[in-house]
PDB file of C-alpha atoms in Angstrom:
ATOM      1  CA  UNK B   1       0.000   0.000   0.000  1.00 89.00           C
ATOM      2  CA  UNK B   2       1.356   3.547  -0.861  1.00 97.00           C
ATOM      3  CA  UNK B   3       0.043   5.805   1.825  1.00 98.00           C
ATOM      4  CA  UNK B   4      -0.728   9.927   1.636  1.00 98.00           C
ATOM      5  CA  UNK B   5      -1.491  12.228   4.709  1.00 98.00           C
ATOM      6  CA  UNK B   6      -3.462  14.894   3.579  1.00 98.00           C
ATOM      7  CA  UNK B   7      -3.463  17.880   6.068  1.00 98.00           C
ATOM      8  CA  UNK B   8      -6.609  20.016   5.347  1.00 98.00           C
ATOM      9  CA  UNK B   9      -6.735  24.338   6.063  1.00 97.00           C
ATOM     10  CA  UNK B  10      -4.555  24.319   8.917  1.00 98.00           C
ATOM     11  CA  UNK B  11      -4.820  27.993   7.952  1.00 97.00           C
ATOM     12  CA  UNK B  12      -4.983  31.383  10.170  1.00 97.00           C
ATOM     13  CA  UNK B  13      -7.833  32.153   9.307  1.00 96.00           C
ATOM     14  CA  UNK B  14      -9.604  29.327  11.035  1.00 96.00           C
ATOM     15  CA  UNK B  15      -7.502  29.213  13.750  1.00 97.00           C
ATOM     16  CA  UNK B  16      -7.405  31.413  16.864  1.00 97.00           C
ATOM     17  CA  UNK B  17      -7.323  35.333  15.901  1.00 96.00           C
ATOM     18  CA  UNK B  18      -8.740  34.389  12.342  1.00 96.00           C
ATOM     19  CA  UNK B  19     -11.687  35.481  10.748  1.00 94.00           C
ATOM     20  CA  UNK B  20     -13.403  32.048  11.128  1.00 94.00           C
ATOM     21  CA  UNK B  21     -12.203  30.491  13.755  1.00 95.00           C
ATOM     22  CA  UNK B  22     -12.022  26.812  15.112  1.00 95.00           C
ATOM     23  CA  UNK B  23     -11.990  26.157  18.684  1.00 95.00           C
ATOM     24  CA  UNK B  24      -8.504  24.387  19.303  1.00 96.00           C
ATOM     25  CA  UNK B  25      -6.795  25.385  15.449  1.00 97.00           C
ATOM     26  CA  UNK B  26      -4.275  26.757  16.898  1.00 97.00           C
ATOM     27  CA  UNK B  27      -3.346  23.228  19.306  1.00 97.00           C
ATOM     28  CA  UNK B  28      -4.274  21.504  16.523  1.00 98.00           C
ATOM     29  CA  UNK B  29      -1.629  22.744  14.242  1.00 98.00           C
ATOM     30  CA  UNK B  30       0.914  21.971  17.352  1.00 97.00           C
ATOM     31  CA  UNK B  31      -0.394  18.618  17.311  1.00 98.00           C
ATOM     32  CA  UNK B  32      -0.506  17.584  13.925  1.00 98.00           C
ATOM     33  CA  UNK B  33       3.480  18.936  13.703  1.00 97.00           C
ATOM     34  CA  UNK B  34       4.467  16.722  16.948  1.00 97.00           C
ATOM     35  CA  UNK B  35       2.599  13.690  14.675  1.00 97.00           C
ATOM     36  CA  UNK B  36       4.225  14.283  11.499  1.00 97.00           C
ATOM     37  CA  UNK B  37       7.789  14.720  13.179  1.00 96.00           C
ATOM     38  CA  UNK B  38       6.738  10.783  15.216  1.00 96.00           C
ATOM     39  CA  UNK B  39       4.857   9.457  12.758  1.00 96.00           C
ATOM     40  CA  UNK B  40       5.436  10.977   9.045  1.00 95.00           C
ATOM     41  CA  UNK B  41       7.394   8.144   8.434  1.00 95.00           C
ATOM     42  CA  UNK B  42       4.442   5.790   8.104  1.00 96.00           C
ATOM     43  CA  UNK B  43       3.432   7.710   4.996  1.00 97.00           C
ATOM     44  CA  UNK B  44       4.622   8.133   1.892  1.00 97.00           C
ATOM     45  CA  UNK B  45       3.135  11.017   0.531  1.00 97.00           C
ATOM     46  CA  UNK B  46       2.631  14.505   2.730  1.00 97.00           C
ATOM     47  CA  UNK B  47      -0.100  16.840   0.945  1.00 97.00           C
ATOM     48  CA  UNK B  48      -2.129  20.166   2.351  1.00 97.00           C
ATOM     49  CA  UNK B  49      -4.972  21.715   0.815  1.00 97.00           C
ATOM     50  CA  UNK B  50      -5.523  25.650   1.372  1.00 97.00           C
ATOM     51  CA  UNK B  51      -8.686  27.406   1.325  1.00 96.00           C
ATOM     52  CA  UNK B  52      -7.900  29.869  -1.447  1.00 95.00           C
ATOM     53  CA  UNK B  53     -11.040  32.461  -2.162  1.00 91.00           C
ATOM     54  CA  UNK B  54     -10.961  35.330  -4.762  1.00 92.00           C
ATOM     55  CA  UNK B  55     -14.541  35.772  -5.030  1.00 92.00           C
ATOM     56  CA  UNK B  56     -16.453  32.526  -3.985  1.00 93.00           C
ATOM     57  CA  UNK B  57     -19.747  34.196  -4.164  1.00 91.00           C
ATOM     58  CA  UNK B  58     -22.482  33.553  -1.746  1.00 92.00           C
ATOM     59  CA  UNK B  59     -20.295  31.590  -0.307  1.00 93.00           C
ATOM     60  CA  UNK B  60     -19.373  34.963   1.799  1.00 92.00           C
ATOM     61  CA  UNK B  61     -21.675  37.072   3.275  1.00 93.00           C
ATOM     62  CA  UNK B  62     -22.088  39.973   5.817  1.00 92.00           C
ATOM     63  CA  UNK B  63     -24.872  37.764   7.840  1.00 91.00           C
ATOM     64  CA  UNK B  64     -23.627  34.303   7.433  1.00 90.00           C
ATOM     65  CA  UNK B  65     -25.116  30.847   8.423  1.00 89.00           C
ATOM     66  CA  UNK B  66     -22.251  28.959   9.481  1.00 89.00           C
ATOM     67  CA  UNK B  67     -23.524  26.295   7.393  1.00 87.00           C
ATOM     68  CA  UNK B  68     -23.759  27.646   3.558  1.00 90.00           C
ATOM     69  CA  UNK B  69     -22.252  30.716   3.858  1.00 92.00           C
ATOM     70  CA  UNK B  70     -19.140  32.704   5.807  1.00 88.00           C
ATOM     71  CA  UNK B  71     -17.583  35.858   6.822  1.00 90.00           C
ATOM     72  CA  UNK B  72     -14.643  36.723   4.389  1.00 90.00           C
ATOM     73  CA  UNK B  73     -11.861  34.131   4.867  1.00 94.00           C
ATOM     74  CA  UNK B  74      -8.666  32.735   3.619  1.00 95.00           C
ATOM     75  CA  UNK B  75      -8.355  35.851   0.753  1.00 95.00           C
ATOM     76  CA  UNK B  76      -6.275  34.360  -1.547  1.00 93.00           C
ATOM     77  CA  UNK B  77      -2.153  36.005  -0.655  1.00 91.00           C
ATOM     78  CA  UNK B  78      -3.461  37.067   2.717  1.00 94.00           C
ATOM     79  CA  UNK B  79      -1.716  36.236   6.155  1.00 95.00           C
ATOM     80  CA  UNK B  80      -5.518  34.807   6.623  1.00 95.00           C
ATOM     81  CA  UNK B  81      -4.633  31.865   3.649  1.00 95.00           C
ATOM     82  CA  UNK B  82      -1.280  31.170   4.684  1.00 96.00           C
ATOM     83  CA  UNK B  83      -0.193  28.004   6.952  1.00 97.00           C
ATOM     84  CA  UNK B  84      -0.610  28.176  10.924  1.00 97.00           C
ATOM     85  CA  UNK B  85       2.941  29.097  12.298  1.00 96.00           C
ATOM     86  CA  UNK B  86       2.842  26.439  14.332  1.00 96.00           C
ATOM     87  CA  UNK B  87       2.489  23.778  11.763  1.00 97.00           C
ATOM     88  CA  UNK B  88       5.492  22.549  10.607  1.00 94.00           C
ATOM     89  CA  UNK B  89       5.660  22.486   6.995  1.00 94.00           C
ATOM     90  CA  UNK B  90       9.184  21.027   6.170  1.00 92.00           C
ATOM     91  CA  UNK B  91       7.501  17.613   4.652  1.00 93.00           C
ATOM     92  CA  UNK B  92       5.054  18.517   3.392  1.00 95.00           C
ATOM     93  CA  UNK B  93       5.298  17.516  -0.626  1.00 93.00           C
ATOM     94  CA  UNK B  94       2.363  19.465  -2.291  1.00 94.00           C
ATOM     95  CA  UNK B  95      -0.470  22.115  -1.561  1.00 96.00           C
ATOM     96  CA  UNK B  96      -3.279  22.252  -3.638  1.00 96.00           C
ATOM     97  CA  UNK B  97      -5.576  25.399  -3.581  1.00 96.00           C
ATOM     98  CA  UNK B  98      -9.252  25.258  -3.405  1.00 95.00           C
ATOM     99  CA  UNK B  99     -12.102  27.576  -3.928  1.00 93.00           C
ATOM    100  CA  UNK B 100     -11.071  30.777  -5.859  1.00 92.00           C
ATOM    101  CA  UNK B 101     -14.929  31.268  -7.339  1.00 92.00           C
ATOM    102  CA  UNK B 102     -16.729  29.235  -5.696  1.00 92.00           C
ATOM    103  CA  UNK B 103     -17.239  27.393  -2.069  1.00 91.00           C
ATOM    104  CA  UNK B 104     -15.059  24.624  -2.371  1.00 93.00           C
ATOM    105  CA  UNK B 105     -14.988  22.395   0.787  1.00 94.00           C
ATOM    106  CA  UNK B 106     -13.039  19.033  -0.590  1.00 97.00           C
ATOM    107  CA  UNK B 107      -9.680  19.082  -1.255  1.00 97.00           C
ATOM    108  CA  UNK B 108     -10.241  16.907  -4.439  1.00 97.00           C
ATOM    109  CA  UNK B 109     -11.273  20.324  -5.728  1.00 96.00           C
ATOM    110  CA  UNK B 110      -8.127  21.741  -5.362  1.00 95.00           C
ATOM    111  CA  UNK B 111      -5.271  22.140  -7.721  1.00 95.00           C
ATOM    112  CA  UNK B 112      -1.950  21.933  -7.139  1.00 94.00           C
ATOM    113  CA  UNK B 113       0.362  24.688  -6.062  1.00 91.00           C
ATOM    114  CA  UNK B 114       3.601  26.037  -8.399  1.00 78.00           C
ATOM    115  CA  UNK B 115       6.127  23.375  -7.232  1.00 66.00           C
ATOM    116  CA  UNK B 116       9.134  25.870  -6.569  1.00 54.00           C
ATOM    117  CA  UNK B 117       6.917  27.258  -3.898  1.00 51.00           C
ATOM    118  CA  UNK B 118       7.116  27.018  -0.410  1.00 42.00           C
ATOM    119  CA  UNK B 119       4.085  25.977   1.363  1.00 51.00           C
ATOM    120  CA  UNK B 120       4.528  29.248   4.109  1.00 43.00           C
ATOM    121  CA  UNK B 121       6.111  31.391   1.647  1.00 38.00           C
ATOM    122  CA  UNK B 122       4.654  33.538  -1.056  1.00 39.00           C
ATOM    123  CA  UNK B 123       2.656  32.332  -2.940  1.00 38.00           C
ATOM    124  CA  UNK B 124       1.083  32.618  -6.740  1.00 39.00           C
ATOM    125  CA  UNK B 125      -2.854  32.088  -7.455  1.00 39.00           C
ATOM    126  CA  UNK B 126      -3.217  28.813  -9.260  1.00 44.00           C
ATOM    127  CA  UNK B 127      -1.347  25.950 -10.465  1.00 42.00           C
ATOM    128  CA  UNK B 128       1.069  26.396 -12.805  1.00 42.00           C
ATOM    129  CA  UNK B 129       3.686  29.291 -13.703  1.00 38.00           C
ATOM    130  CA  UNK B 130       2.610  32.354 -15.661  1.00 40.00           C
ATOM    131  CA  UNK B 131       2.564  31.374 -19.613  1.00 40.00           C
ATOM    132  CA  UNK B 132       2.068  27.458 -19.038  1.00 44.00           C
ATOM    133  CA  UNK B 133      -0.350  25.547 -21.335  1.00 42.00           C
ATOM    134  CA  UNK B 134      -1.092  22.458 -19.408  1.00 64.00           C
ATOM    135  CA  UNK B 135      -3.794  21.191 -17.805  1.00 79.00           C
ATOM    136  CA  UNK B 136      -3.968  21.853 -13.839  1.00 89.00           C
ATOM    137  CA  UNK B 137      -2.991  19.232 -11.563  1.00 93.00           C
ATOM    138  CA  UNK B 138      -5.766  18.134  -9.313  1.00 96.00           C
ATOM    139  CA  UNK B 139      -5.407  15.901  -5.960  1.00 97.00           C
ATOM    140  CA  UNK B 140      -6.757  12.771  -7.515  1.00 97.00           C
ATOM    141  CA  UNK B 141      -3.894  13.296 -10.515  1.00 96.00           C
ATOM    142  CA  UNK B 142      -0.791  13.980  -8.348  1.00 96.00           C
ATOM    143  CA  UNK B 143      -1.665  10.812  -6.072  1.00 97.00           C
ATOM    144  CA  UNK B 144      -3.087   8.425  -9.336  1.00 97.00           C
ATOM    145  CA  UNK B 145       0.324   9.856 -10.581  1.00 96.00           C
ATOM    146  CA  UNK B 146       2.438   8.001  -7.593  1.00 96.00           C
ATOM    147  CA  UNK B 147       0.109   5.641  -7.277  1.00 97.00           C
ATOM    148  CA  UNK B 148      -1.487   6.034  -4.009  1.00 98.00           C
ATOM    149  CA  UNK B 149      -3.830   3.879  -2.911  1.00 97.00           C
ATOM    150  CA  UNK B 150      -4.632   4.919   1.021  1.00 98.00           C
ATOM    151  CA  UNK B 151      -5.385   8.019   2.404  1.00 98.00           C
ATOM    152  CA  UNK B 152      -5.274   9.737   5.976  1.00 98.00           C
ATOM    153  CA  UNK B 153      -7.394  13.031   6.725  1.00 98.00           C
ATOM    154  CA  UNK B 154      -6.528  15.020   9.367  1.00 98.00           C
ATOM    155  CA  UNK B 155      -7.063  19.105  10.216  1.00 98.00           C
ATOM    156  CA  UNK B 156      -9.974  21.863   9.850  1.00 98.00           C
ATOM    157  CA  UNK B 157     -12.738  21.066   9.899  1.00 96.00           C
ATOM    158  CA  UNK B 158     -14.091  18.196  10.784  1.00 96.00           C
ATOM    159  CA  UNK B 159     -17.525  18.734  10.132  1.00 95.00           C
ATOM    160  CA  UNK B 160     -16.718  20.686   6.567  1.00 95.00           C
ATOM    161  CA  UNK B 161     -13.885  20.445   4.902  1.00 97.00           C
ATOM    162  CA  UNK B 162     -12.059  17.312   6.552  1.00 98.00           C
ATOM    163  CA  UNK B 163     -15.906  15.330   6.175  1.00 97.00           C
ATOM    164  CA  UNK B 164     -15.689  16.795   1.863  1.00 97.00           C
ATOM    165  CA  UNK B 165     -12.289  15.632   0.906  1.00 98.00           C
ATOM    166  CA  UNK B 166     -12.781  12.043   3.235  1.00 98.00           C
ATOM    167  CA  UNK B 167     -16.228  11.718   1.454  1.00 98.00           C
ATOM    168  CA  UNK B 168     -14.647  12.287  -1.860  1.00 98.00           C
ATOM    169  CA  UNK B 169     -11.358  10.314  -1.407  1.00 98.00           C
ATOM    170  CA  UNK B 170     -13.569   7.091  -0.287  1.00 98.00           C
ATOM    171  CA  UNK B 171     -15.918   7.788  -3.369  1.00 97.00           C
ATOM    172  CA  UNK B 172     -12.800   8.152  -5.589  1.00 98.00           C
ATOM    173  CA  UNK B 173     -11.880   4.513  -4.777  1.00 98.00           C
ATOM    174  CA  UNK B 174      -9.078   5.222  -2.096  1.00 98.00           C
ATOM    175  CA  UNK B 175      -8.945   3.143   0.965  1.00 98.00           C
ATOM    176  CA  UNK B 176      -9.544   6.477   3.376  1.00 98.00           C
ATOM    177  CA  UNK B 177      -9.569   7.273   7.589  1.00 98.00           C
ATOM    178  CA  UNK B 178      -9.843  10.560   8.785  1.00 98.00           C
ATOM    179  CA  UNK B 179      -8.176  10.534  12.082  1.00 98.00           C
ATOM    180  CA  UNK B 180     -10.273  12.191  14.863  1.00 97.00           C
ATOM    181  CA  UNK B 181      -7.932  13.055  17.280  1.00 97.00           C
ATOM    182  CA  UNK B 182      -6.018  15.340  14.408  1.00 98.00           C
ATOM    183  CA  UNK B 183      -9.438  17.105  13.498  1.00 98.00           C
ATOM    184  CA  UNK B 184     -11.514  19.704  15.293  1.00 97.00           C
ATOM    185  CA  UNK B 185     -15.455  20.890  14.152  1.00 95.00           C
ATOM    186  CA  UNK B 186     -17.020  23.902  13.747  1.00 93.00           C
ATOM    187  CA  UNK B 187     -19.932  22.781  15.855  1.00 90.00           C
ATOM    188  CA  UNK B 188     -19.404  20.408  18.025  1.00 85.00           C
ATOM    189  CA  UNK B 189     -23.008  19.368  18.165  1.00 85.00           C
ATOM    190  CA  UNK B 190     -22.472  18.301  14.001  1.00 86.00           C
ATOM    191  CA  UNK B 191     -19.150  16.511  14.629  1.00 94.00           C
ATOM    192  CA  UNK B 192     -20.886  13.219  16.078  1.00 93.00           C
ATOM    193  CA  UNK B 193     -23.300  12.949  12.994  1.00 95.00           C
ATOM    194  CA  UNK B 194     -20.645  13.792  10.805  1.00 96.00           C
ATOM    195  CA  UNK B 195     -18.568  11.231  12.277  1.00 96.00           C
ATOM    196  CA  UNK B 196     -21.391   9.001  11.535  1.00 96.00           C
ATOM    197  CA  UNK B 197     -21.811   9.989   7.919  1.00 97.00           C
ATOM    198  CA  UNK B 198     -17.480   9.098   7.416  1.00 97.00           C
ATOM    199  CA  UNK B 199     -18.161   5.541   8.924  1.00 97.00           C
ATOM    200  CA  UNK B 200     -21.190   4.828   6.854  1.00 97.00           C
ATOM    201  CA  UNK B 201     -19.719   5.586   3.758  1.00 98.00           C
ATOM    202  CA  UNK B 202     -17.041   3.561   4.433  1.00 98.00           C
ATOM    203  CA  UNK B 203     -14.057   5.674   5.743  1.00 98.00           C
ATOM    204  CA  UNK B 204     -12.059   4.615   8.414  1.00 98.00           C
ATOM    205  CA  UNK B 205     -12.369   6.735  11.929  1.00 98.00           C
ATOM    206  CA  UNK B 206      -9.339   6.323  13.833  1.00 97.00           C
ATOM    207  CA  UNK B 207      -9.148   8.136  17.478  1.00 87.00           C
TER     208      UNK B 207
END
């Protein structure tokens, strides 16, 4: 089995003193750095998505839901977008950007990141240098591409964007756990049924 972590939004925006903020971000991006740095090894493949908006529509709004629509967040080039400080970024092998014009909430709607890039440096919109003519590079293609056949899901949040990409990895044919401990929700009231959802449609939950 070829094995990928994929990290999802560990992002300042939805962690303490961001716009849209997840109670426990913040630890969580300790957390998740203290895992990769004991247990990276186990995988072969490190990936992050990003929350990446430009204008995502309704998908912002001055009175937002908290379930179909947001205050402004992750702004694409703003210190809102960019990686948690305190998650450690070193081996981490790809980030694919999500949601530009529109919501966005799997990472299997990203597309991949220029590669000469540094996950917490500056960074371009999209996926491919200025004057390139191919095709973007989605999630699904950069792990068909090194043939990766199981996936871990970890980061914000758990009820959102960690339950999208986990839903869509599984339905994509990859043998998929999210693990819970490495997650946090938006509501904590949702995580429990969304929790159910993962292990009905067949994904792993690991605490």
């Amino acid at each position: 089995m070829t094995r990928a972590l994929i990290i999802v939004d560990v992002q300042n925006d939805f962690c303490e003193g961001g716009s849209l903020a997840v109670d426990g971000g913040a630890d969580l991006a300790s957390l998740l750095s203290d895992f990769i740095d004991e247990q990276g090894g186990e995988f072969d493949h490190i990936v992050a998505t990003q929350d990446w908006h430009i204008d995502p529509g309704a998908h912002f709004s001055q009175t937002p839901d908290f379930l179909h629509s947001w205050p402004v967040h992750c702004v694409a080039d703003s210190k809102g977008s960019r990686f948690h400080p305190d998650l450690d970024t070193e081996n981490v092998g790809a980030v694919f950007r999500k949601g530009q014009f529109e919501a966005a909430y799997s990472g299997f709607e990203g597309v991949l990141a220029p590669e000469d890039e540094v996950p917490t440096g500056e960074q371009k919109l999209g996926a491919l240098a200025e004057g390139s003519t191919e095709d973007p590079v989605t999630l699904d293609d950069w792990l068909r591409e090194r043939e990766v056949d199981e996936v871990a899901v970890v980061g914000l949040a758990t009820d959102f964007c960690v339950k999208a990409t986990a839903l869509d990895a599984v339905a994509a044919g990859y043998t998929t756990s999210v693990l819970v401990r490495y997650t946090r929700g938006v509501h904590p009231d949702g995580v429990e049924t969304t929790l159910e959802e993962l292990e009905e449609a067949g994904v792993e939950l690991v605490e």
